[in-house]
């Protein structure tokens, strides 16, 4: 029996993907796998029984990836499972900024007791007039699962779309959605933006990427959309840009104490992936990743270990996790220990590596630098 512990409420649709010999447990003490959404795990010490953690979502800033890699805990996420939900919210954010819908709704609420409201609103509505997005130029920073969908949808809405993406593999994977989208370097693309939307992960290299220097090169009156992470934007620089008119509106799904109290900011309470469909999709994908790893040793969509995939298990299997650079030594040690290997796959990511083998006579080995080994 395998034990699965949920640190957050996980969609029942996802939990139904668990096989019958997997059970949900209230305590993490003897768990073999952990499902998580937003719970902070940086100060959490996992028991040795935990083999993997799956984040039902894309962002993994709440998980200590390197620490868990060193412990032999594989961390998964669910890229693309919530992409449509975030795409739809991004478009809504653009429309909220283009026209003062919020101001108009507030006016109605404040004047709802007026028996002549249907007449007085005709005089008041000019204060909330806006612009259309048709024909405007949108710059999409990050053309992965979400960014490519946003680009495609906005093309169909009549916008001129420019993409910023440094990964050839990402561009190739999303080439159909990005057909007709001009791909330019960041510094060149931002000069054209009427709207700019950010869809990149929060990394050391992307932290505060929307800063004073970048903002100074944009058109006056640009609208900035952030449905990714708050720290991608320098809040002080954005506040100054809003005050000067360089930025017309900043719409964020990740408000903080600074942005929530800044004039010109439209703040939404982190609704990007908060749809029934997205939560179901993320939970189902996360659960399948965990089960595939535990049962077959396959590592699909891990953020701290390399991708390994031998498909469904056909014979004995062993999965080895080790410090980077030891792949050949691990394989040699297995063979020296009598293993007859019919197929294998190996890879490295950052400071760790992994080897998945299938065959017969697979037995435990000991080797300096071997973090964890499982016979399947």
mmCIF file of C-alpha atoms in Angstrom:
data_model
loop_
_atom_site.group_PDB
_atom_site.id
_atom_site.type_symbol
_atom_site.label_atom_id
_atom_site.label_comp_id
_atom_site.label_asym_id
_atom_site.label_seq_id
_atom_site.Cartn_x
_atom_site.Cartn_y
_atom_site.Cartn_z
ATOM 1 C CA UNK A 1 0.000 0.000 0.000
ATOM 2 C CA UNK A 2 1.343 3.438 -0.964
ATOM 3 C CA UNK A 3 0.588 6.452 1.233
ATOM 4 C CA UNK A 4 -0.142 9.875 -0.285
ATOM 5 C CA UNK A 5 -0.336 13.033 1.835
ATOM 6 C CA UNK A 6 -1.985 16.246 0.612
ATOM 7 C CA UNK A 7 -0.620 19.504 2.014
ATOM 8 C CA UNK A 8 -3.482 21.454 0.405
ATOM 9 C CA UNK A 9 -6.989 20.641 -0.718
ATOM 10 C CA UNK A 10 -6.582 18.710 -3.961
ATOM 11 C CA UNK A 11 -9.325 18.273 -6.554
ATOM 12 C CA UNK A 12 -11.204 14.960 -6.180
ATOM 13 C CA UNK A 13 -10.905 14.574 -9.969
ATOM 14 C CA UNK A 14 -7.160 14.279 -9.528
ATOM 15 C CA UNK A 15 -7.311 12.007 -6.516
ATOM 16 C CA UNK A 16 -9.512 9.580 -8.445
ATOM 17 C CA UNK A 17 -6.437 8.892 -10.621
ATOM 18 C CA UNK A 18 -4.790 7.092 -7.705
ATOM 19 C CA UNK A 19 -4.753 3.275 -8.047
ATOM 20 C CA UNK A 20 -6.637 1.196 -5.497
ATOM 21 C CA UNK A 21 -3.465 0.304 -3.607
ATOM 22 C CA UNK A 22 -2.754 3.993 -2.894
ATOM 23 C CA UNK A 23 -4.345 5.596 0.149
ATOM 24 C CA UNK A 24 -4.628 9.178 1.372
ATOM 25 C CA UNK A 25 -3.122 9.710 4.813
ATOM 26 C CA UNK A 26 -3.550 12.600 7.225
ATOM 27 C CA UNK A 27 0.066 12.577 8.394
ATOM 28 C CA UNK A 28 3.192 13.049 6.320
ATOM 29 C CA UNK A 29 5.198 10.821 8.679
ATOM 30 C CA UNK A 30 4.898 7.643 6.612
ATOM 31 C CA UNK A 31 3.934 9.170 3.277
ATOM 32 C CA UNK A 32 5.512 7.927 0.048
ATOM 33 C CA UNK A 33 4.314 10.885 -2.008
ATOM 34 C CA UNK A 34 3.132 14.429 -1.359
ATOM 35 C CA UNK A 35 0.648 16.506 -3.343
ATOM 36 C CA UNK A 36 0.854 20.272 -2.839
ATOM 37 C CA UNK A 37 -0.490 23.502 -4.264
ATOM 38 C CA UNK A 38 0.606 26.634 -2.373
ATOM 39 C CA UNK A 39 1.769 25.305 1.015
ATOM 40 C CA UNK A 40 5.251 26.546 1.971
ATOM 41 C CA UNK A 41 7.715 23.649 2.163
ATOM 42 C CA UNK A 42 11.056 25.436 2.608
ATOM 43 C CA UNK A 43 11.178 24.803 6.351
ATOM 44 C CA UNK A 44 9.641 21.345 6.092
ATOM 45 C CA UNK A 45 11.754 18.274 6.810
ATOM 46 C CA UNK A 46 10.444 15.343 4.810
ATOM 47 C CA UNK A 47 10.571 11.828 6.240
ATOM 48 C CA UNK A 48 12.805 9.370 4.388
ATOM 49 C CA UNK A 49 9.700 7.539 3.178
ATOM 50 C CA UNK A 50 8.835 10.369 0.753
ATOM 51 C CA UNK A 51 9.904 9.532 -2.791
ATOM 52 C CA UNK A 52 8.352 12.443 -4.647
ATOM 53 C CA UNK A 53 6.466 15.724 -4.369
ATOM 54 C CA UNK A 54 4.045 16.886 -7.061
ATOM 55 C CA UNK A 55 2.939 20.500 -7.308
ATOM 56 C CA UNK A 56 -0.557 20.835 -8.784
ATOM 57 C CA UNK A 57 0.425 23.900 -10.764
ATOM 58 C CA UNK A 58 3.405 25.323 -12.619
ATOM 59 C CA UNK A 59 5.188 27.568 -10.112
ATOM 60 C CA UNK A 60 7.456 25.848 -7.571
ATOM 61 C CA UNK A 61 8.753 28.792 -5.538
ATOM 62 C CA UNK A 62 7.199 27.233 -2.431
ATOM 63 C CA UNK A 63 9.390 24.108 -2.707
ATOM 64 C CA UNK A 64 13.147 23.805 -1.895
ATOM 65 C CA UNK A 65 14.167 22.083 -5.125
ATOM 66 C CA UNK A 66 17.909 21.702 -4.494
ATOM 67 C CA UNK A 67 17.429 20.523 -0.916
ATOM 68 C CA UNK A 68 14.992 17.840 -2.028
ATOM 69 C CA UNK A 69 17.202 16.809 -4.958
ATOM 70 C CA UNK A 70 20.075 16.190 -2.545
ATOM 71 C CA UNK A 71 17.721 14.058 -0.459
ATOM 72 C CA UNK A 72 16.610 12.023 -3.475
ATOM 73 C CA UNK A 73 13.101 13.454 -3.602
ATOM 74 C CA UNK A 74 11.887 14.085 -7.152
ATOM 75 C CA UNK A 75 9.738 17.216 -7.503
ATOM 76 C CA UNK A 76 7.176 17.443 -10.283
ATOM 77 C CA UNK A 77 5.005 20.284 -11.567
ATOM 78 C CA UNK A 78 2.195 20.426 -14.116
ATOM 79 C CA UNK A 79 3.179 22.758 -16.969
ATOM 80 C CA UNK A 80 0.316 23.593 -19.286
ATOM 81 C CA UNK A 81 -2.441 22.091 -17.149
ATOM 82 C CA UNK A 82 -3.699 25.526 -16.105
ATOM 83 C CA UNK A 83 -2.582 27.362 -19.243
ATOM 84 C CA UNK A 84 -6.049 28.038 -20.640
ATOM 85 C CA UNK A 85 -7.297 29.444 -17.327
ATOM 86 C CA UNK A 86 -4.362 31.872 -17.121
ATOM 87 C CA UNK A 87 -4.800 32.793 -20.795
ATOM 88 C CA UNK A 88 -8.438 33.716 -20.250
ATOM 89 C CA UNK A 89 -7.637 35.799 -17.167
ATOM 90 C CA UNK A 90 -4.835 37.582 -19.055
ATOM 91 C CA UNK A 91 -7.298 38.667 -21.724
ATOM 92 C CA UNK A 92 -9.734 39.831 -19.028
ATOM 93 C CA UNK A 93 -6.905 41.822 -17.419
ATOM 94 C CA UNK A 94 -6.167 43.532 -20.735
ATOM 95 C CA UNK A 95 -9.803 44.515 -21.173
ATOM 96 C CA UNK A 96 -10.021 45.806 -17.601
ATOM 97 C CA UNK A 97 -7.088 48.091 -18.362
ATOM 98 C CA UNK A 98 -8.307 49.176 -21.803
ATOM 99 C CA UNK A 99 -11.643 50.442 -20.488
ATOM 100 C CA UNK A 100 -12.378 51.618 -16.952
ATOM 101 C CA UNK A 101 -14.845 48.801 -16.316
ATOM 102 C CA UNK A 102 -14.047 48.756 -12.619
ATOM 103 C CA UNK A 103 -14.664 52.504 -12.284
ATOM 104 C CA UNK A 104 -17.939 52.209 -14.157
ATOM 105 C CA UNK A 105 -19.133 49.361 -11.951
ATOM 106 C CA UNK A 106 -18.161 51.297 -8.830
ATOM 107 C CA UNK A 107 -20.173 54.288 -10.083
ATOM 108 C CA UNK A 108 -23.252 52.115 -10.518
ATOM 109 C CA UNK A 109 -22.824 50.704 -7.024
ATOM 110 C CA UNK A 110 -22.454 54.172 -5.521
ATOM 111 C CA UNK A 111 -25.508 55.514 -7.383
ATOM 112 C CA UNK A 112 -27.833 52.500 -7.298
ATOM 113 C CA UNK A 113 -30.301 54.304 -5.008
ATOM 114 C CA UNK A 114 -30.818 57.024 -7.616
ATOM 115 C CA UNK A 115 -34.296 56.467 -9.190
ATOM 116 C CA UNK A 116 -33.053 58.254 -12.304
ATOM 117 C CA UNK A 117 -29.816 56.246 -12.586
ATOM 118 C CA UNK A 118 -30.586 55.226 -16.150
ATOM 119 C CA UNK A 119 -30.512 58.909 -17.099
ATOM 120 C CA UNK A 120 -27.687 60.197 -14.902
ATOM 121 C CA UNK A 121 -25.345 57.467 -16.068
ATOM 122 C CA UNK A 122 -25.480 58.876 -19.601
ATOM 123 C CA UNK A 123 -23.783 62.006 -18.290
ATOM 124 C CA UNK A 124 -21.352 60.123 -16.041
ATOM 125 C CA UNK A 125 -20.146 57.439 -18.443
ATOM 126 C CA UNK A 126 -17.668 59.629 -20.301
ATOM 127 C CA UNK A 127 -15.414 59.508 -17.236
ATOM 128 C CA UNK A 128 -14.945 55.794 -17.808
ATOM 129 C CA UNK A 129 -14.365 55.783 -21.565
ATOM 130 C CA UNK A 130 -11.381 53.800 -22.797
ATOM 131 C CA UNK A 131 -9.760 52.351 -25.875
ATOM 132 C CA UNK A 132 -10.084 49.202 -27.936
ATOM 133 C CA UNK A 133 -7.423 46.508 -28.202
ATOM 134 C CA UNK A 134 -8.058 45.963 -31.918
ATOM 135 C CA UNK A 135 -4.973 46.969 -33.887
ATOM 136 C CA UNK A 136 -2.833 47.508 -30.793
ATOM 137 C CA UNK A 137 0.564 45.855 -30.382
ATOM 138 C CA UNK A 138 0.957 43.220 -27.689
ATOM 139 C CA UNK A 139 4.369 42.006 -26.570
ATOM 140 C CA UNK A 140 4.331 38.556 -24.966
ATOM 141 C CA UNK A 141 7.406 37.874 -22.831
ATOM 142 C CA UNK A 142 7.692 34.101 -22.627
ATOM 143 C CA UNK A 143 6.065 31.979 -25.335
ATOM 144 C CA UNK A 144 5.646 28.731 -23.453
ATOM 145 C CA UNK A 145 2.387 26.951 -22.675
ATOM 146 C CA UNK A 146 0.587 30.079 -21.467
ATOM 147 C CA UNK A 147 2.285 32.762 -23.535
ATOM 148 C CA UNK A 148 1.696 30.922 -26.799
ATOM 149 C CA UNK A 149 -2.028 30.589 -26.035
ATOM 150 C CA UNK A 150 -2.229 34.301 -25.172
ATOM 151 C CA UNK A 151 -0.427 35.203 -28.394
ATOM 152 C CA UNK A 152 -2.753 33.046 -30.491
ATOM 153 C CA UNK A 153 -5.915 34.380 -28.842
ATOM 154 C CA UNK A 154 -4.846 38.003 -29.185
ATOM 155 C CA UNK A 155 -3.968 37.526 -32.855
ATOM 156 C CA UNK A 156 -7.538 36.354 -33.355
ATOM 157 C CA UNK A 157 -8.770 39.462 -31.522
ATOM 158 C CA UNK A 158 -7.035 41.590 -34.129
ATOM 159 C CA UNK A 159 -3.911 42.583 -32.223
ATOM 160 C CA UNK A 160 -0.403 42.807 -33.636
ATOM 161 C CA UNK A 161 1.551 40.307 -31.532
ATOM 162 C CA UNK A 162 5.299 40.230 -30.892
ATOM 163 C CA UNK A 163 6.870 37.412 -28.907
ATOM 164 C CA UNK A 164 10.016 37.320 -26.789
ATOM 165 C CA UNK A 165 11.390 33.800 -26.372
ATOM 166 C CA UNK A 166 15.007 32.626 -26.203
ATOM 167 C CA UNK A 167 14.384 28.868 -26.354
ATOM 168 C CA UNK A 168 14.348 27.379 -29.888
ATOM 169 C CA UNK A 169 12.733 24.230 -28.468
ATOM 170 C CA UNK A 170 9.853 26.251 -27.016
ATOM 171 C CA UNK A 171 9.339 28.091 -30.288
ATOM 172 C CA UNK A 172 9.328 24.813 -32.208
ATOM 173 C CA UNK A 173 6.922 23.161 -29.781
ATOM 174 C CA UNK A 174 4.459 26.044 -30.059
ATOM 175 C CA UNK A 175 5.034 26.956 -33.701
ATOM 176 C CA UNK A 176 1.391 26.483 -34.716
ATOM 177 C CA UNK A 177 0.112 28.836 -32.012
ATOM 178 C CA UNK A 178 2.887 31.313 -32.812
ATOM 179 C CA UNK A 179 2.298 31.385 -36.562
ATOM 180 C CA UNK A 180 2.241 35.037 -37.608
ATOM 181 C CA UNK A 181 3.882 36.180 -34.379
ATOM 182 C CA UNK A 182 7.089 38.146 -34.849
ATOM 183 C CA UNK A 183 9.834 36.980 -32.468
ATOM 184 C CA UNK A 184 12.194 39.747 -31.370
ATOM 185 C CA UNK A 185 14.813 40.313 -28.657
ATOM 186 C CA UNK A 186 13.404 41.838 -25.480
ATOM 187 C CA UNK A 187 15.050 45.258 -25.822
ATOM 188 C CA UNK A 188 13.734 45.626 -29.372
ATOM 189 C CA UNK A 189 10.243 44.235 -28.740
ATOM 190 C CA UNK A 190 9.341 46.453 -25.783
ATOM 191 C CA UNK A 191 9.744 49.614 -27.853
ATOM 192 C CA UNK A 192 6.701 48.545 -29.890
ATOM 193 C CA UNK A 193 4.392 47.567 -27.019
ATOM 194 C CA UNK A 194 1.005 49.134 -26.383
ATOM 195 C CA UNK A 195 0.419 46.169 -24.090
ATOM 196 C CA UNK A 196 3.016 43.948 -22.477
ATOM 197 C CA UNK A 197 2.252 40.655 -20.755
ATOM 198 C CA UNK A 198 4.707 38.514 -18.788
ATOM 199 C CA UNK A 199 4.676 34.701 -18.832
ATOM 200 C CA UNK A 200 8.058 33.554 -17.514
ATOM 201 C CA UNK A 201 9.006 31.707 -14.314
ATOM 202 C CA UNK A 202 10.485 33.579 -11.379
ATOM 203 C CA UNK A 203 14.222 32.859 -11.392
ATOM 204 C CA UNK A 204 17.273 34.813 -10.273
ATOM 205 C CA UNK A 205 17.679 35.905 -13.900
ATOM 206 C CA UNK A 206 14.078 37.130 -14.222
ATOM 207 C CA UNK A 207 13.585 38.767 -10.820
ATOM 208 C CA UNK A 208 12.656 42.437 -11.327
ATOM 209 C CA UNK A 209 13.124 42.049 -15.080
ATOM 210 C CA UNK A 210 10.506 44.784 -15.552
ATOM 211 C CA UNK A 211 12.617 47.556 -14.030
ATOM 212 C CA UNK A 212 13.245 51.274 -14.445
ATOM 213 C CA UNK A 213 15.670 50.772 -17.321
ATOM 214 C CA UNK A 214 13.271 48.585 -19.292
ATOM 215 C CA UNK A 215 10.257 50.778 -18.569
ATOM 216 C CA UNK A 216 12.099 53.885 -19.778
ATOM 217 C CA UNK A 217 12.414 52.332 -23.241
ATOM 218 C CA UNK A 218 8.673 51.693 -23.641
ATOM 219 C CA UNK A 219 6.038 53.920 -25.179
ATOM 220 C CA UNK A 220 4.295 56.412 -22.942
ATOM 221 C CA UNK A 221 0.970 54.996 -21.788
ATOM 222 C CA UNK A 222 1.921 51.327 -22.093
ATOM 223 C CA UNK A 223 -0.214 48.816 -20.204
ATOM 224 C CA UNK A 224 1.640 46.072 -18.297
ATOM 225 C CA UNK A 225 -0.039 42.771 -17.447
ATOM 226 C CA UNK A 226 1.451 40.403 -14.862
ATOM 227 C CA UNK A 227 -0.238 37.027 -14.441
ATOM 228 C CA UNK A 228 3.033 35.293 -13.568
ATOM 229 C CA UNK A 229 4.730 36.392 -10.299
ATOM 230 C CA UNK A 230 4.900 39.714 -8.448
ATOM 231 C CA UNK A 231 8.710 39.745 -8.092
ATOM 232 C CA UNK A 232 9.127 39.830 -11.884
ATOM 233 C CA UNK A 233 8.270 43.539 -11.603
ATOM 234 C CA UNK A 234 10.237 46.142 -9.649
ATOM 235 C CA UNK A 235 7.417 47.677 -7.594
ATOM 236 C CA UNK A 236 9.251 50.959 -6.933
ATOM 237 C CA UNK A 237 10.033 51.449 -10.609
ATOM 238 C CA UNK A 238 6.448 50.608 -11.553
ATOM 239 C CA UNK A 239 5.069 53.097 -9.012
ATOM 240 C CA UNK A 240 7.222 55.854 -10.527
ATOM 241 C CA UNK A 241 6.242 54.858 -14.068
ATOM 242 C CA UNK A 242 2.552 55.001 -13.188
ATOM 243 C CA UNK A 243 2.927 58.406 -11.520
ATOM 244 C CA UNK A 244 4.732 59.838 -14.549
ATOM 245 C CA UNK A 245 2.303 58.392 -17.104
ATOM 246 C CA UNK A 246 4.918 56.137 -18.695
ATOM 247 C CA UNK A 247 2.662 53.226 -17.696
ATOM 248 C CA UNK A 248 -1.077 53.799 -18.071
ATOM 249 C CA UNK A 249 -2.158 50.800 -16.016
ATOM 250 C CA UNK A 250 -0.425 47.933 -14.245
ATOM 251 C CA UNK A 251 -2.667 44.896 -13.861
ATOM 252 C CA UNK A 252 -1.363 42.188 -11.559
ATOM 253 C CA UNK A 253 -2.693 38.860 -10.347
ATOM 254 C CA UNK A 254 -0.042 38.940 -7.598
ATOM 255 C CA UNK A 255 -0.650 42.068 -5.501
ATOM 256 C CA UNK A 256 1.562 42.760 -2.508
ATOM 257 C CA UNK A 257 1.608 45.465 0.148
ATOM 258 C CA UNK A 258 3.273 47.899 -2.279
ATOM 259 C CA UNK A 259 1.329 47.306 -5.491
ATOM 260 C CA UNK A 260 -2.052 46.935 -3.779
ATOM 261 C CA UNK A 261 -1.683 50.497 -2.486
ATOM 262 C CA UNK A 262 -0.352 52.118 -5.660
ATOM 263 C CA UNK A 263 -2.535 54.381 -7.811
ATOM 264 C CA UNK A 264 -2.996 53.053 -11.315
ATOM 265 C CA UNK A 265 -2.768 49.409 -10.283
ATOM 266 C CA UNK A 266 -5.610 46.999 -10.958
ATOM 267 C CA UNK A 267 -5.027 44.174 -8.505
ATOM 268 C CA UNK A 268 -6.646 40.744 -8.677
ATOM 269 C CA UNK A 269 -6.407 38.175 -5.891
ATOM 270 C CA UNK A 270 -4.345 35.480 -7.650
ATOM 271 C CA UNK A 271 -7.163 34.021 -9.726
ATOM 272 C CA UNK A 272 -5.047 32.834 -12.666
ATOM 273 C CA UNK A 273 -5.399 29.102 -12.158
ATOM 274 C CA UNK A 274 -8.460 29.290 -9.918
ATOM 275 C CA UNK A 275 -11.007 27.653 -12.149
ATOM 276 C CA UNK A 276 -12.662 24.316 -11.564
ATOM 277 C CA UNK A 277 -11.231 23.031 -14.818
ATOM 278 C CA UNK A 278 -7.647 24.137 -14.089
ATOM 279 C CA UNK A 279 -7.670 22.685 -10.590
ATOM 280 C CA UNK A 280 -9.001 19.390 -11.945
ATOM 281 C CA UNK A 281 -6.428 19.316 -14.759
ATOM 282 C CA UNK A 282 -3.493 20.157 -12.477
ATOM 283 C CA UNK A 283 -4.499 17.617 -9.843
ATOM 284 C CA UNK A 284 -4.996 14.851 -12.397
ATOM 285 C CA UNK A 285 -1.666 15.576 -14.076
ATOM 286 C CA UNK A 286 0.225 15.745 -10.758
ATOM 287 C CA UNK A 287 -1.285 12.468 -9.577
ATOM 288 C CA UNK A 288 -0.431 10.679 -12.818
ATOM 289 C CA UNK A 289 3.173 11.922 -12.622
ATOM 290 C CA UNK A 290 3.551 10.585 -9.084
ATOM 291 C CA UNK A 291 2.094 7.184 -9.928
ATOM 292 C CA UNK A 292 4.172 6.856 -13.108
ATOM 293 C CA UNK A 293 7.339 7.597 -11.145
ATOM 294 C CA UNK A 294 6.554 5.266 -8.253
ATOM 295 C CA UNK A 295 5.344 2.383 -10.443
ATOM 296 C CA UNK A 296 7.526 2.736 -13.554
ATOM 297 C CA UNK A 297 10.418 4.962 -12.487
ATOM 298 C CA UNK A 298 9.606 7.443 -15.265
ATOM 299 C CA UNK A 299 10.432 11.070 -14.473
ATOM 300 C CA UNK A 300 8.122 13.334 -16.479
ATOM 301 C CA UNK A 301 7.934 17.092 -15.798
ATOM 302 C CA UNK A 302 10.371 17.114 -12.895
ATOM 303 C CA UNK A 303 11.884 20.472 -11.955
ATOM 304 C CA UNK A 304 14.868 19.091 -10.030
ATOM 305 C CA UNK A 305 15.745 15.850 -11.834
ATOM 306 C CA UNK A 306 16.237 15.006 -15.537
ATOM 307 C CA UNK A 307 13.505 13.568 -17.697
ATOM 308 C CA UNK A 308 13.606 9.746 -17.958
ATOM 309 C CA UNK A 309 10.989 7.730 -19.829
ATOM 310 C CA UNK A 310 10.973 4.026 -20.637
ATOM 311 C CA UNK A 311 7.188 3.800 -20.886
ATOM 312 C CA UNK A 312 5.217 1.168 -18.929
ATOM 313 C CA UNK A 313 7.297 -1.392 -17.038
ATOM 314 C CA UNK A 314 7.777 -4.657 -18.967
ATOM 315 C CA UNK A 315 10.312 -6.368 -16.675
ATOM 316 C CA UNK A 316 12.336 -5.666 -13.549
ATOM 317 C CA UNK A 317 13.342 -2.040 -13.192
ATOM 318 C CA UNK A 318 15.650 0.017 -11.016
ATOM 319 C CA UNK A 319 15.813 3.783 -10.622
ATOM 320 C CA UNK A 320 19.012 5.378 -9.302
ATOM 321 C CA UNK A 321 19.398 9.001 -8.237
ATOM 322 C CA UNK A 322 22.950 10.258 -7.773
ATOM 323 C CA UNK A 323 25.300 13.206 -7.820
ATOM 324 C CA UNK A 324 26.034 14.553 -11.303
ATOM 325 C CA UNK A 325 28.845 12.863 -13.212
ATOM 326 C CA UNK A 326 28.317 9.351 -11.841
ATOM 327 C CA UNK A 327 26.054 7.876 -14.526
ATOM 328 C CA UNK A 328 28.634 5.579 -16.099
ATOM 329 C CA UNK A 329 29.906 4.409 -12.706
ATOM 330 C CA UNK A 330 26.389 3.558 -11.538
ATOM 331 C CA UNK A 331 25.681 1.596 -14.711
ATOM 332 C CA UNK A 332 29.012 -0.245 -14.423
ATOM 333 C CA UNK A 333 28.328 -1.095 -10.778
ATOM 334 C CA UNK A 334 24.940 -2.568 -11.706
ATOM 335 C CA UNK A 335 26.479 -4.780 -14.390
ATOM 336 C CA UNK A 336 29.290 -5.833 -12.083
ATOM 337 C CA UNK A 337 26.632 -6.879 -9.595
ATOM 338 C CA UNK A 338 25.135 -9.318 -12.128
ATOM 339 C CA UNK A 339 22.448 -7.156 -13.732
ATOM 340 C CA UNK A 340 21.373 -8.032 -17.269
ATOM 341 C CA UNK A 341 20.095 -4.755 -18.725
ATOM 342 C CA UNK A 342 17.826 -4.743 -21.775
ATOM 343 C CA UNK A 343 17.220 -0.977 -21.921
ATOM 344 C CA UNK A 344 18.166 2.124 -20.013
ATOM 345 C CA UNK A 345 17.958 5.902 -20.033
ATOM 346 C CA UNK A 346 20.016 8.413 -18.086
ATOM 347 C CA UNK A 347 20.373 12.159 -17.714
ATOM 348 C CA UNK A 348 21.602 14.984 -15.534
ATOM 349 C CA UNK A 349 20.089 18.218 -14.288
ATOM 350 C CA UNK A 350 22.056 20.786 -12.333
ATOM 351 C CA UNK A 351 23.986 18.907 -9.609
ATOM 352 C CA UNK A 352 22.173 15.554 -9.819
ATOM 353 C CA UNK A 353 21.621 12.731 -12.256
ATOM 354 C CA UNK A 354 19.313 9.758 -12.684
ATOM 355 C CA UNK A 355 19.461 6.354 -14.355
ATOM 356 C CA UNK A 356 16.477 4.133 -15.133
ATOM 357 C CA UNK A 357 17.165 0.556 -16.255
ATOM 358 C CA UNK A 358 15.049 -2.451 -17.180
ATOM 359 C CA UNK A 359 16.222 -6.051 -17.283
ATOM 360 C CA UNK A 360 16.789 -9.005 -14.977
ATOM 361 C CA UNK A 361 18.859 -9.818 -11.908
ATOM 362 C CA UNK A 362 18.736 -6.221 -10.702
ATOM 363 C CA UNK A 363 20.060 -5.900 -7.170
ATOM 364 C CA UNK A 364 20.905 -3.081 -4.773
ATOM 365 C CA UNK A 365 24.338 -1.510 -5.142
ATOM 366 C CA UNK A 366 26.390 0.774 -2.924
ATOM 367 C CA UNK A 367 28.424 3.619 -4.372
ATOM 368 C CA UNK A 368 29.702 6.933 -3.069
ATOM 369 C CA UNK A 369 27.484 9.660 -4.483
ATOM 370 C CA UNK A 370 24.475 7.380 -4.941
ATOM 371 C CA UNK A 371 21.609 9.262 -3.285
ATOM 372 C CA UNK A 372 18.791 6.767 -3.633
ATOM 373 C CA UNK A 373 18.066 3.503 -5.415
ATOM 374 C CA UNK A 374 14.745 1.708 -5.809
ATOM 375 C CA UNK A 375 13.995 -1.693 -7.271
ATOM 376 C CA UNK A 376 10.591 -1.626 -8.999
#
